[in-house]
Tab-separated table of C-alpha atoms in Angstrom:
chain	number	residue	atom	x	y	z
K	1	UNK	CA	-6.112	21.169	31.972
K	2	UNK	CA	-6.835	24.349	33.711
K	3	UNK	CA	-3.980	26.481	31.427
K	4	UNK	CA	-4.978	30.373	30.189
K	5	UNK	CA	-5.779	30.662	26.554
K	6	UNK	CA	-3.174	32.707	25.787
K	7	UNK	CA	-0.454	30.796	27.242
K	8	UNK	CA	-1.665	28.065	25.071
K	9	UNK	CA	-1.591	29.985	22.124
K	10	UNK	CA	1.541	30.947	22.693
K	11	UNK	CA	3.142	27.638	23.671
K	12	UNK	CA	1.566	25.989	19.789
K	13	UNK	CA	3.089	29.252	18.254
K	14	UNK	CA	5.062	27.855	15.391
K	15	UNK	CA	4.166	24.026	16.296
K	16	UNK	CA	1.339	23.172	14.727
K	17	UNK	CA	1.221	20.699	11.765
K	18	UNK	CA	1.544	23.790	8.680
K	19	UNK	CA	4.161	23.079	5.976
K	20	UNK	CA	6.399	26.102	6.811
K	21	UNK	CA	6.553	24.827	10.733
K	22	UNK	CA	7.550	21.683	9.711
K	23	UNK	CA	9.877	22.462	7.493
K	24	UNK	CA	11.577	24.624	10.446
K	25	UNK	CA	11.885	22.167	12.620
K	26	UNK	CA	13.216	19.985	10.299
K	27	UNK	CA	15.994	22.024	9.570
K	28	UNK	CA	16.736	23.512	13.106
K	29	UNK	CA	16.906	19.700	14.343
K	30	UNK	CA	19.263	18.821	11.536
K	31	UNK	CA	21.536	21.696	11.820
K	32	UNK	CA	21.458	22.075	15.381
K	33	UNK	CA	25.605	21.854	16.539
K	34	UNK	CA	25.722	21.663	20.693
K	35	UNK	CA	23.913	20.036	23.533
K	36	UNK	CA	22.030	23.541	24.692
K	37	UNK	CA	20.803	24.098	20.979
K	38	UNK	CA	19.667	20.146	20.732
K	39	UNK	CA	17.612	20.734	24.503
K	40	UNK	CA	15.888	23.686	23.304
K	41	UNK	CA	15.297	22.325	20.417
K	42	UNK	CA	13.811	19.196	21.772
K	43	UNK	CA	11.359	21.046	24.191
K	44	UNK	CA	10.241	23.058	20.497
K	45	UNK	CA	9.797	19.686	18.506
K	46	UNK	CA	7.924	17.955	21.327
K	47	UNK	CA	4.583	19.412	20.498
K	48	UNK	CA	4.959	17.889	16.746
K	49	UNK	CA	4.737	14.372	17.842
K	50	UNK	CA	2.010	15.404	20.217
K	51	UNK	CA	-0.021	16.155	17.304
K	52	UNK	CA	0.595	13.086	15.745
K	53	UNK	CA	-2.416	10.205	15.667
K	54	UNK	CA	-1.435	6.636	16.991
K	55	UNK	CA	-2.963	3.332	16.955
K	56	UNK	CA	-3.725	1.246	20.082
K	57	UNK	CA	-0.012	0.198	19.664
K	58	UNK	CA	1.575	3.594	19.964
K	59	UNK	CA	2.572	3.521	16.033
K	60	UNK	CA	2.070	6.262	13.950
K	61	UNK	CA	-0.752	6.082	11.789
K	62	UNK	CA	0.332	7.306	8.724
K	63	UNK	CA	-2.790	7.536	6.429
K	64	UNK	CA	-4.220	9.650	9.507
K	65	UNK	CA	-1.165	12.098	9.105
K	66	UNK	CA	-1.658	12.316	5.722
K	67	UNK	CA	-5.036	13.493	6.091
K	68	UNK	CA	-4.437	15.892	9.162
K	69	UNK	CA	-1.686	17.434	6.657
K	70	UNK	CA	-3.941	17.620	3.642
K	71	UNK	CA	-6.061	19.691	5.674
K	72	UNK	CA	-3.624	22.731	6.109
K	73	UNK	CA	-1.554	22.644	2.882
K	74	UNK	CA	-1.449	21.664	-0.823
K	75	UNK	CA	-1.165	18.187	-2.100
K	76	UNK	CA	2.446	18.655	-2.978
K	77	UNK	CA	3.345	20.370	0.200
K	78	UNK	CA	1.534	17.448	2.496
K	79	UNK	CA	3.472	15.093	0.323
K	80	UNK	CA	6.910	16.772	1.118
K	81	UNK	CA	6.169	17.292	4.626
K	82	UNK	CA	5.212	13.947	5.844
K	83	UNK	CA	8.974	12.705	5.179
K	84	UNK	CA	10.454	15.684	6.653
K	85	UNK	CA	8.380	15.691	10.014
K	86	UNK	CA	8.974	12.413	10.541
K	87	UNK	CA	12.497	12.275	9.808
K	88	UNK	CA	13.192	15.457	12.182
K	89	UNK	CA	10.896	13.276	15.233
K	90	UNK	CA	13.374	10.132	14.216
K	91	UNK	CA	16.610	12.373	14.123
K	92	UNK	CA	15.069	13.711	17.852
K	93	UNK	CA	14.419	9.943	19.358
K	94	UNK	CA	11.029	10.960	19.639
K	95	UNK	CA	9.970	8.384	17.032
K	96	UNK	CA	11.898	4.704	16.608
K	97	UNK	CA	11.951	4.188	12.831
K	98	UNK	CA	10.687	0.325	12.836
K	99	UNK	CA	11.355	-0.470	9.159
K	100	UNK	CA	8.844	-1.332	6.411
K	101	UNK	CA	7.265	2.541	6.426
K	102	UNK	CA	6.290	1.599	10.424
K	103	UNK	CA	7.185	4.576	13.278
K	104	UNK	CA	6.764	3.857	17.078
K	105	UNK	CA	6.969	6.675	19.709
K	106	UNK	CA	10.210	6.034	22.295
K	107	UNK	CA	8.823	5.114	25.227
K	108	UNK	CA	11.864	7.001	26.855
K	109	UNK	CA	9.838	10.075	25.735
K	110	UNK	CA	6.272	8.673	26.265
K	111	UNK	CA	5.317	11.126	29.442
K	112	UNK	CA	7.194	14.128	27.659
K	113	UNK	CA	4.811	13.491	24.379
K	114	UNK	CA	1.862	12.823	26.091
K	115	UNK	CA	2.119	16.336	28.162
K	116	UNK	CA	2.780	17.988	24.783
K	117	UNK	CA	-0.377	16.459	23.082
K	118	UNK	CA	-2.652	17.461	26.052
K	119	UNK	CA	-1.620	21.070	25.098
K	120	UNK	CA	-2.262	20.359	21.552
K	121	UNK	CA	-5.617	19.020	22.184
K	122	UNK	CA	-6.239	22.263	24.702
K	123	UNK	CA	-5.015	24.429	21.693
K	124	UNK	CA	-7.596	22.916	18.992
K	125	UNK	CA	-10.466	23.074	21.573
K	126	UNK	CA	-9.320	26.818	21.931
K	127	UNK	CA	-9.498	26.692	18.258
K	128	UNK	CA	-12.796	25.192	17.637
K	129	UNK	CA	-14.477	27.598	20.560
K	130	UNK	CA	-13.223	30.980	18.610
K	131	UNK	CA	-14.121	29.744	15.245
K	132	UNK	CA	-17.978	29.227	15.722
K	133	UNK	CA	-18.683	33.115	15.027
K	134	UNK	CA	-16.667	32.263	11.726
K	135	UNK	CA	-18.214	29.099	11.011
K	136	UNK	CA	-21.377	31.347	11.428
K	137	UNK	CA	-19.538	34.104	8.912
K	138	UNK	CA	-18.705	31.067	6.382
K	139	UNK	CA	-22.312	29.526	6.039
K	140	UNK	CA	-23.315	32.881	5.011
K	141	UNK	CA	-20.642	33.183	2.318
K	142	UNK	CA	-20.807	29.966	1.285
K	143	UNK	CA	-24.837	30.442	0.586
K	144	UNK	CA	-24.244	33.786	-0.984
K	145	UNK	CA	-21.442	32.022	-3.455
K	146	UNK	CA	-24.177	29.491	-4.380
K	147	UNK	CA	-26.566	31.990	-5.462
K	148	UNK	CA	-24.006	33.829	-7.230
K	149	UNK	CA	-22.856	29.927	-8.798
K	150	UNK	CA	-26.755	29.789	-10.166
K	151	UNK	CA	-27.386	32.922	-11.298
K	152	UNK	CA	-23.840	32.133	-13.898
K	153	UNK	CA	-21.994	34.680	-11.725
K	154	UNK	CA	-18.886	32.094	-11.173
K	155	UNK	CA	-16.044	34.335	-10.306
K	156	UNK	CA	-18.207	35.936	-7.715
K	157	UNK	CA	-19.166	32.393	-6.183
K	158	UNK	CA	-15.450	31.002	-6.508
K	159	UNK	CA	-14.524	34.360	-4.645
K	160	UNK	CA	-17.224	33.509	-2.327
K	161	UNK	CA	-16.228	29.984	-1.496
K	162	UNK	CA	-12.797	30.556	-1.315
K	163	UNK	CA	-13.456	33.038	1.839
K	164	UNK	CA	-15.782	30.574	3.294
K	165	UNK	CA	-13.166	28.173	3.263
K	166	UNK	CA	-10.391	30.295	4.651
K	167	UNK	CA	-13.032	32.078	7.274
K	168	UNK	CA	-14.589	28.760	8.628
K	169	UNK	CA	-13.178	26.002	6.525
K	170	UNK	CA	-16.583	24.619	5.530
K	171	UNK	CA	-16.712	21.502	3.861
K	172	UNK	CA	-18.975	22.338	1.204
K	173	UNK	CA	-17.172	25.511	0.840
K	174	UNK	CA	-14.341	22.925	-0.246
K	175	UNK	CA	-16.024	20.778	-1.873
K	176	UNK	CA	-17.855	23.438	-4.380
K	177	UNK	CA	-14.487	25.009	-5.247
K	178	UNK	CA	-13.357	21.876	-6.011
K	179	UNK	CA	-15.758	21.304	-8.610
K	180	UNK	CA	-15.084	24.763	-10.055
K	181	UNK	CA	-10.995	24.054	-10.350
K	182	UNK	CA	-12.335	20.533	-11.842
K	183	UNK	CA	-14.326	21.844	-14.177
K	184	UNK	CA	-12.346	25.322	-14.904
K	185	UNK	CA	-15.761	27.758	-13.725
K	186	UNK	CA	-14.379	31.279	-12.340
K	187	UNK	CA	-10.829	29.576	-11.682
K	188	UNK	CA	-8.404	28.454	-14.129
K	189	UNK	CA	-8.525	24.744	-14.964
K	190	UNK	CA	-6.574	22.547	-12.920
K	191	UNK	CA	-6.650	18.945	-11.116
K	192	UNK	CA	-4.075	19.681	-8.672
K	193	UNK	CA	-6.364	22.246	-6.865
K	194	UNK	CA	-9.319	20.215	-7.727
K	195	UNK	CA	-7.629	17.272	-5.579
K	196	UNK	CA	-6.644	19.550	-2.983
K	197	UNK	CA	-10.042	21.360	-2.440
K	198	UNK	CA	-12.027	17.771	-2.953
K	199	UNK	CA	-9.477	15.663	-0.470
K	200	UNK	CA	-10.421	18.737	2.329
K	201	UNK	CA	-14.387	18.564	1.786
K	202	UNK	CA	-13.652	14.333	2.376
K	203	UNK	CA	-11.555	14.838	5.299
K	204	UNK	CA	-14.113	17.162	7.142
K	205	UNK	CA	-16.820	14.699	6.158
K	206	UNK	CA	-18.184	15.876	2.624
K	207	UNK	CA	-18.737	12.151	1.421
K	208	UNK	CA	-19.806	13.368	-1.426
K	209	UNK	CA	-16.226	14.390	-2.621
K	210	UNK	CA	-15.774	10.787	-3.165
């Protein structure tokens, strides 16, 4: 989809799966009083179910979103967010709430959605393209946090793999800081971090966070 960068960019401003976005939405689409605010808040709430993963019969898959929302935000956070982005899509008629924890998208909306999740997909290509020189950045701190983790430096190498996961968001970057909120090395003790950090290293492929 030949569409500039920048227009991109600015068209996902706001829209992309993050806890505070959702939560927005959420409560512009439940507040919202007359027909112009309900439009332009329609064409703002589109590009949320554009984001969302489907199975081959158009129904959300769930235990994807959970995981695409674990990857931006806290445990807690993905776990409050899932009910309020999907309520705000059902309140919208962008989802049909099929009972038994099962969402379908309205085929009344299908073309709408699928324009909106062609920009999404333009956005994270955008995305993926600008963050290689960071990726590049990340390796580097994540390599200089391991020698710092050897040498018994650890609140030098938690410093280290903490910007190595907010630089380039490298798996092993999570997966190490993890281990250190586990285990209480350079961080304070505690297993709700530890989950978070370990459930991002498995989501970008760290089997070894298992």
């Amino acid at each position: 989809m030949a569409v500039d960068s920048n227009k991109i960019r600015g068209m996902m401003a706001g829209k992309t799966l993050e806890y505070g976005n959702i939560k927005k939405m959420h409560d512009m689409v439940l507040s919202a009083s007359d027909a112009e605010e309900k439009k332009k808040i329609m064409k703002h709430s589109v590009f949320f179910a554009g984001q969302l993963p489907l199975d081959e019969n158009h129904m959300v898959d769930l235990a994807g979103t959970r995981r695409l929302l674990r990857a931006s935000m806290t445990y807690d956070e993905a776990e409050e967010s899932l009910p309020l982005l999907l309520e705000g899509l059902v309140t919208q008629k962008f989802l049909i709430e099929k009972g038994e924890g099962r969402y379908e998208v309205n085929e009344k909306y299908e073309n709408t959605i699928v324009k909106a999740r062609k920009i999404a997909r333009a956005y994270r290509l955008d995305q993926e393209t600008v963050s290689e020189e960071d990726l590049s950045r990340a390796k580097k701190m994540y390599q200089t946090g391991t020698r710092h983790y050897h040498a018994g430096d650890f609140e030098e190498a938690a410093e280290c793999f903490r910007r190595a996961v907010d630089t380039g968001q490298l798996r092993m970057a999570y997966f190490s800081l993890g281990q250190m909120y586990h285990e209480g090395r350079g961080v304070e003790q505690s297993d709700k971090e530890a989950l978070y950090y370990l459930s991002n290293a498995m989501i970008r492929g760290a089997m070894i966070a298992e």
